[in-house]
Coordinates of C-alpha atoms in Angstrom, one line a residue:
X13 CA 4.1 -74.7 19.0
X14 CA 3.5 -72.6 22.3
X15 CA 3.9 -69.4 20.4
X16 CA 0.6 -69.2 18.6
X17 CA 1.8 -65.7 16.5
X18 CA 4.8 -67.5 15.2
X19 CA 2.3 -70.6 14.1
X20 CA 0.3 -68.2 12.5
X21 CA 3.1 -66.9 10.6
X22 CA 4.5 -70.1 9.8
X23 CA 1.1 -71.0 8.2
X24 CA 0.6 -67.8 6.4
X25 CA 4.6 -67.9 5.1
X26 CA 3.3 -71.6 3.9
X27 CA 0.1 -70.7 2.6
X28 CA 2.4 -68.1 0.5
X29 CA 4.8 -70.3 -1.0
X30 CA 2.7 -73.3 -1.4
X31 CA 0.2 -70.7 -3.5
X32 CA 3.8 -69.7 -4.9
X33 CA 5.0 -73.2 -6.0
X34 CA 1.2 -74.0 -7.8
X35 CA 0.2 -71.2 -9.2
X36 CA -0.3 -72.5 -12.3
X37 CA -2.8 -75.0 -11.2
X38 CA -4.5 -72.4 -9.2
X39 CA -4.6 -70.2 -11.1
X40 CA -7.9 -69.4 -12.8
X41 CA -6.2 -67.4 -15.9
X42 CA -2.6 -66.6 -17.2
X43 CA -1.5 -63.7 -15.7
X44 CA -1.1 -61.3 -18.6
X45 CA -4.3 -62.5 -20.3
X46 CA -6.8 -60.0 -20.9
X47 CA -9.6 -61.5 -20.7
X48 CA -13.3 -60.1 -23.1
X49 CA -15.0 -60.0 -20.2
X50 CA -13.0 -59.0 -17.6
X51 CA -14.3 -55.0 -18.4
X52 CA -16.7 -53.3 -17.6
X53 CA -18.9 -52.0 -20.5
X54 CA -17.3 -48.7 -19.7
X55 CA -13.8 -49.8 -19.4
X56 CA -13.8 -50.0 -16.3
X57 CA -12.3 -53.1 -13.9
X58 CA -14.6 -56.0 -12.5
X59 CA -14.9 -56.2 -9.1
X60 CA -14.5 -59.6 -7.0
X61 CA -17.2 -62.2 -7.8
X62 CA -17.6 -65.6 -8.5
X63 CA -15.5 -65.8 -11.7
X64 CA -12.8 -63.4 -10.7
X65 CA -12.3 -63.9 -7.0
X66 CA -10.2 -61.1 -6.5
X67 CA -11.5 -59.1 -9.0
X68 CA -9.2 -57.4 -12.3
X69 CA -7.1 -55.1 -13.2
X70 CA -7.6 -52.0 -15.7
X71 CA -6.6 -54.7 -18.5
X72 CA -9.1 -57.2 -17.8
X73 CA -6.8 -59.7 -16.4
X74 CA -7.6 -61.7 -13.3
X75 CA -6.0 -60.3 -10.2
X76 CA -5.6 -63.7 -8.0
X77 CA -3.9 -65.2 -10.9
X78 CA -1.5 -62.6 -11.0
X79 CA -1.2 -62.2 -6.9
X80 CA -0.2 -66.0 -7.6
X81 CA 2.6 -65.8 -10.2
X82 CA 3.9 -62.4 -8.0
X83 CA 4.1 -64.5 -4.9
X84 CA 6.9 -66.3 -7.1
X85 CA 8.4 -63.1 -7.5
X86 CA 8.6 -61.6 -4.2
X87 CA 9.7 -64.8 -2.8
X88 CA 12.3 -65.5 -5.2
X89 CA 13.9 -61.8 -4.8
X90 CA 13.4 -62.1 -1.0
X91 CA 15.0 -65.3 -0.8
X92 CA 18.0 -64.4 -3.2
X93 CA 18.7 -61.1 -1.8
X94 CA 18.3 -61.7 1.4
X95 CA 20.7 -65.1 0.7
X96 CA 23.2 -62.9 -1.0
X97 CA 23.2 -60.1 1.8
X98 CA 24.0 -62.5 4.8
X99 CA 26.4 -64.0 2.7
X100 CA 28.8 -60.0 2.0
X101 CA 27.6 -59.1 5.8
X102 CA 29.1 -62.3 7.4
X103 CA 31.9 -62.6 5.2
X104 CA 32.9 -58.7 6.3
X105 CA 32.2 -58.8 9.6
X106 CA 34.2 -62.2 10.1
X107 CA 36.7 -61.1 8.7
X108 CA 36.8 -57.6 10.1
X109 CA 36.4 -59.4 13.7
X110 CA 39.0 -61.7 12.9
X111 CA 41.6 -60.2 11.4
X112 CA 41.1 -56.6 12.9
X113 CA 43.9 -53.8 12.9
X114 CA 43.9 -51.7 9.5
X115 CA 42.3 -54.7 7.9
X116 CA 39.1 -54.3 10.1
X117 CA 39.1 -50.4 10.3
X118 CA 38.6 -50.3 6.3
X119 CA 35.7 -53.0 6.5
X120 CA 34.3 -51.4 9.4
X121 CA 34.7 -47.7 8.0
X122 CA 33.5 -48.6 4.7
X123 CA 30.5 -50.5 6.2
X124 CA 29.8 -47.1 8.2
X125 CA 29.8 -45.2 4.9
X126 CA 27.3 -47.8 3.6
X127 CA 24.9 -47.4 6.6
X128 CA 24.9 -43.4 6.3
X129 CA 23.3 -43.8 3.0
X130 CA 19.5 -44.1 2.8
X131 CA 19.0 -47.9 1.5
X132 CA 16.1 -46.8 -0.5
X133 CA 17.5 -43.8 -2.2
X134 CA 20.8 -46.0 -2.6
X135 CA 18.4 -48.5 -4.2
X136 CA 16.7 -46.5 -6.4
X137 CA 20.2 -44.7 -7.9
X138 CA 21.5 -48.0 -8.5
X139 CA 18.2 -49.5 -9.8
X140 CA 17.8 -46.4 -12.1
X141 CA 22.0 -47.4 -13.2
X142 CA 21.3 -51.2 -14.0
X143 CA 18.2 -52.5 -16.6
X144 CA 15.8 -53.5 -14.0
X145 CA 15.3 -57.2 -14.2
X146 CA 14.4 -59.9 -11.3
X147 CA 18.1 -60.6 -11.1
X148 CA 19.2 -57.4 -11.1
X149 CA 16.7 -56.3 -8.4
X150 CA 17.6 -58.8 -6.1
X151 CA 21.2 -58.0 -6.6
X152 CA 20.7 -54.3 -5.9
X153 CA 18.5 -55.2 -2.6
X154 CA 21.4 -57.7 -1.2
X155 CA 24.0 -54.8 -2.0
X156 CA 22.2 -52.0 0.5
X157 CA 21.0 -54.6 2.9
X158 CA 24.2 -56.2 4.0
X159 CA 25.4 -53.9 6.2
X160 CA 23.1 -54.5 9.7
X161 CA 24.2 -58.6 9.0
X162 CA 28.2 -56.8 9.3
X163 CA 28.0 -54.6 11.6
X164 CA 26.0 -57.9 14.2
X165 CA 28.8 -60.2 12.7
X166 CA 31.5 -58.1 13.4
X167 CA 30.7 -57.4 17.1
X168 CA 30.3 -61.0 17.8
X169 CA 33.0 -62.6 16.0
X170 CA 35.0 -60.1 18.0
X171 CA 33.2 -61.5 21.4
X172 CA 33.9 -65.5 20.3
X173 CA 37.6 -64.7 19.6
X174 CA 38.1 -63.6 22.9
X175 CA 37.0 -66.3 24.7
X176 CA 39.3 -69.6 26.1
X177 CA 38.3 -72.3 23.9
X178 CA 39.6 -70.1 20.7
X179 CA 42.8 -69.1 23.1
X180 CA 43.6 -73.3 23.7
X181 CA 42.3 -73.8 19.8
X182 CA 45.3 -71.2 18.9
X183 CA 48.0 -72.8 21.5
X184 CA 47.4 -76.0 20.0
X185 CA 48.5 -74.8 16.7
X186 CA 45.3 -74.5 15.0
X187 CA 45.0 -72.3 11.5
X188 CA 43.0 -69.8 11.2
X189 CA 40.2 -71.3 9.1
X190 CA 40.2 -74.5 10.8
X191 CA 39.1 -71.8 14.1
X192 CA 36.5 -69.8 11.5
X193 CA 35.0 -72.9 10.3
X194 CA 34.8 -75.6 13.4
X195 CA 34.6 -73.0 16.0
X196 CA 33.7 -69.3 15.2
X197 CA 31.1 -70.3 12.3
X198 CA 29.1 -73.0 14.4
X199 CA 28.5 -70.2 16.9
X200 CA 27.5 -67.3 14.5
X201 CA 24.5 -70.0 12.9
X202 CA 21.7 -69.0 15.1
X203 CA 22.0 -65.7 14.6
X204 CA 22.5 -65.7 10.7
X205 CA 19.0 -67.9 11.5
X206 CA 17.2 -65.3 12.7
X207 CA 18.7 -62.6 10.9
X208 CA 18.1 -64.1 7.8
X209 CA 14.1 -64.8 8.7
X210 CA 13.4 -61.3 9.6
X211 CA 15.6 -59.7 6.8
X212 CA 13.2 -61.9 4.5
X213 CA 10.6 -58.8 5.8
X214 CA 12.6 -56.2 4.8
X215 CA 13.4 -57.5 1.8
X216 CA 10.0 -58.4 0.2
X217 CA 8.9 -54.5 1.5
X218 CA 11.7 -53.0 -0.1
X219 CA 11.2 -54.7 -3.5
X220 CA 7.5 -54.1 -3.7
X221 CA 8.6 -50.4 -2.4
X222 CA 11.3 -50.6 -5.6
X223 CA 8.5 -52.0 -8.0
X224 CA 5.9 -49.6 -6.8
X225 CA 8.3 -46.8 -7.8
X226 CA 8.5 -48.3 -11.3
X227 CA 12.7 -49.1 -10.8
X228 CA 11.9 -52.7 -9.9
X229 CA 10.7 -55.8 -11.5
X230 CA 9.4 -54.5 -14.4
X231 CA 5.5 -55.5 -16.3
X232 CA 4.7 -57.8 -17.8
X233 CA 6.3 -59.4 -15.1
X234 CA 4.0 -59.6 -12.1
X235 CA 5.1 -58.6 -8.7
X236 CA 3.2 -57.3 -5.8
X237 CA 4.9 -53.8 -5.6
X238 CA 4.2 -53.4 -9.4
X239 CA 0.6 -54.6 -9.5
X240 CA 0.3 -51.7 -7.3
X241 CA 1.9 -49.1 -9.4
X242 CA 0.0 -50.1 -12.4
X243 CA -3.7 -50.0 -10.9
X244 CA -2.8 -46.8 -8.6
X245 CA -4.6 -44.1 -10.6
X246 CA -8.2 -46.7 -10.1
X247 CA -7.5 -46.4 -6.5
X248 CA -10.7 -44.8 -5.7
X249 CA -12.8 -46.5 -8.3
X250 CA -11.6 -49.7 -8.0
X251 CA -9.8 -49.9 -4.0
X252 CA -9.1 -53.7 -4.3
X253 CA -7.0 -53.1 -7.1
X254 CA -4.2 -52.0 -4.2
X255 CA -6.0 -53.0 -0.9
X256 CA -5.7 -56.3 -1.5
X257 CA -1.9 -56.9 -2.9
X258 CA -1.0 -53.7 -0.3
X259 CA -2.8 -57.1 2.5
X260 CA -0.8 -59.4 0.7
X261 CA 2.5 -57.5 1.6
X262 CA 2.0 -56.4 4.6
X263 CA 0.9 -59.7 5.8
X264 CA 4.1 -62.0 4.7
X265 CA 6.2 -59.4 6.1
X266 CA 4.6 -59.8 9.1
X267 CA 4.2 -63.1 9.2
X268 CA 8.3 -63.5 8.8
X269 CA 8.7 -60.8 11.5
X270 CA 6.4 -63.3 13.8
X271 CA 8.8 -66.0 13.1
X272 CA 11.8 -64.2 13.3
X273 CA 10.9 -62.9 16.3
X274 CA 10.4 -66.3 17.8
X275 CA 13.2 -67.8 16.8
X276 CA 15.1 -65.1 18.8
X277 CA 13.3 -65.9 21.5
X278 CA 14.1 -69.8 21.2
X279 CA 17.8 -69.2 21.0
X280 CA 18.9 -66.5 22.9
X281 CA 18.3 -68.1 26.5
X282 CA 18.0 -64.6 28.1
X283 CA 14.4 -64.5 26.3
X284 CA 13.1 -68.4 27.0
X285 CA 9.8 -68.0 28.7
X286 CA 8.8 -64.7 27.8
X287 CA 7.2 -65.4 24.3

């Protein structure tokens, strides 16, 4: 409650997913119906006013209705991907700080190969491999974003193993997953915490970046990145066709970053106070 840019995040993350979770009761319109008067008489989109808040799109259909039913589909894929991306990078790095030897060379060398890769070209090649879907999306975004969790995993499962209370755990005949789950798992949670809020950021960014580029979710299922692509070419006759879903993005990465961000803070006691 001290940190007033984390509240704010917190409240704009909330504001996100409650709009998220009732979108159909908010929701003025459907989101793919093109509605007879939401044209100009020259074809044109209608810009914010009292019927369409937000204006519409260069099919007549209402633009906050649709920013409503994307918010389900931004969160969902950040969520997922971001779920299923700690999941691979803890479960190589534990393993890779546990086990080491040849066993942690290959993890670690293959997670190096991973990391020299662009993540958005690697995205887009295997976007452009797989029928885009929301599934597959989100499985393509945990698959080039796991590698940062790994590589933080790694050098602190490393740290915990060498320290006395795994050495007395191991003298006392303790097996090795009794160690990884009671001892070595219990310590990596805050960090998987705060990696997994601010990953969230990326995540939403890189699968409106995906969508934008026409290899992600695909029409007619609304999702930030792609109301963007589809309303680019009216972006000087109609601005609010992007500023304002462009806003929307920006602002719930920020607000996870603002969150993350303090949640470091909170639990790495090196950083109390400063916040």
């Amino acid at each position: 409650m001290r940190r007033k840019a984390a509240m704010f995040g917190a409240g704009v993350i909330a504001l996100v997913v409650l709009g998220a979770i009732f979108a159909s009761q908010l929701a003025q319109f459907p989101p793919d119906q093109q509605n007879f008067d939401g044209l100009t008489l020259e074809g044109a989109p209608m810009p914010p006013s009292a019927t369409y808040w937000f204006g519409t799109d260069l099919l007549g259909r209402d633009l906050f209705s649709r920013l409503l039913y994307g918010a389900q589909t931004s969160l969902i894929i950040g969520v997922v991907a971001n779920g299923l991306s700690i999941l691979i990078g803890t479960a190589v790095g534990v393993t890779a700080g546990w086990r080491r030897g040849w066993v942690g060379a290959v993890l670690m060398r293959f997670t190096d190969l991973m990391m020299a890769f662009p993540a958005l070209l690697l995205a887009i090649c295997l976007a452009a491999i797989f029928q885009p879907s929301l599934w597959i999306v989100a499985l393509v975004i945990a698959l080039v974003n796991w590698v940062q969790t790994a590589r933080i995993i790694y050098t602190q499962t490393i740290s915990l193993a060498e320290r006395d209370f795994i050495a007395a755990e191991r003298t006392l005949g303790a097996s090795d997953w009794r160690i990884l789950r009671h001892h070595i798992l219990p310590h990596l949670l805050p960090t998987l915490l705060v990696w997994g809020t601010l990953g969230i950021s990326i995540t939403v960014l890189l699968e409106a970046t995906l969508s934008f580029l026409g290899v992600g979710v695909q029409p007619p299922t609304p999702s930030w990145g792609n109301i963007i692509f589809e309303n680019q070419t009216y972006f000087q006759s109609a601005p609010w066709l992007v500023f304002i879903p462009g806003a929307a993005i920006l602002l719930l990465a920020l607000a996870f970053n603002l969150v993350g961000d303090a949640l470091r803070e909170e639990m790495d006691p090196t950083q109390k106070g400063r916040g």
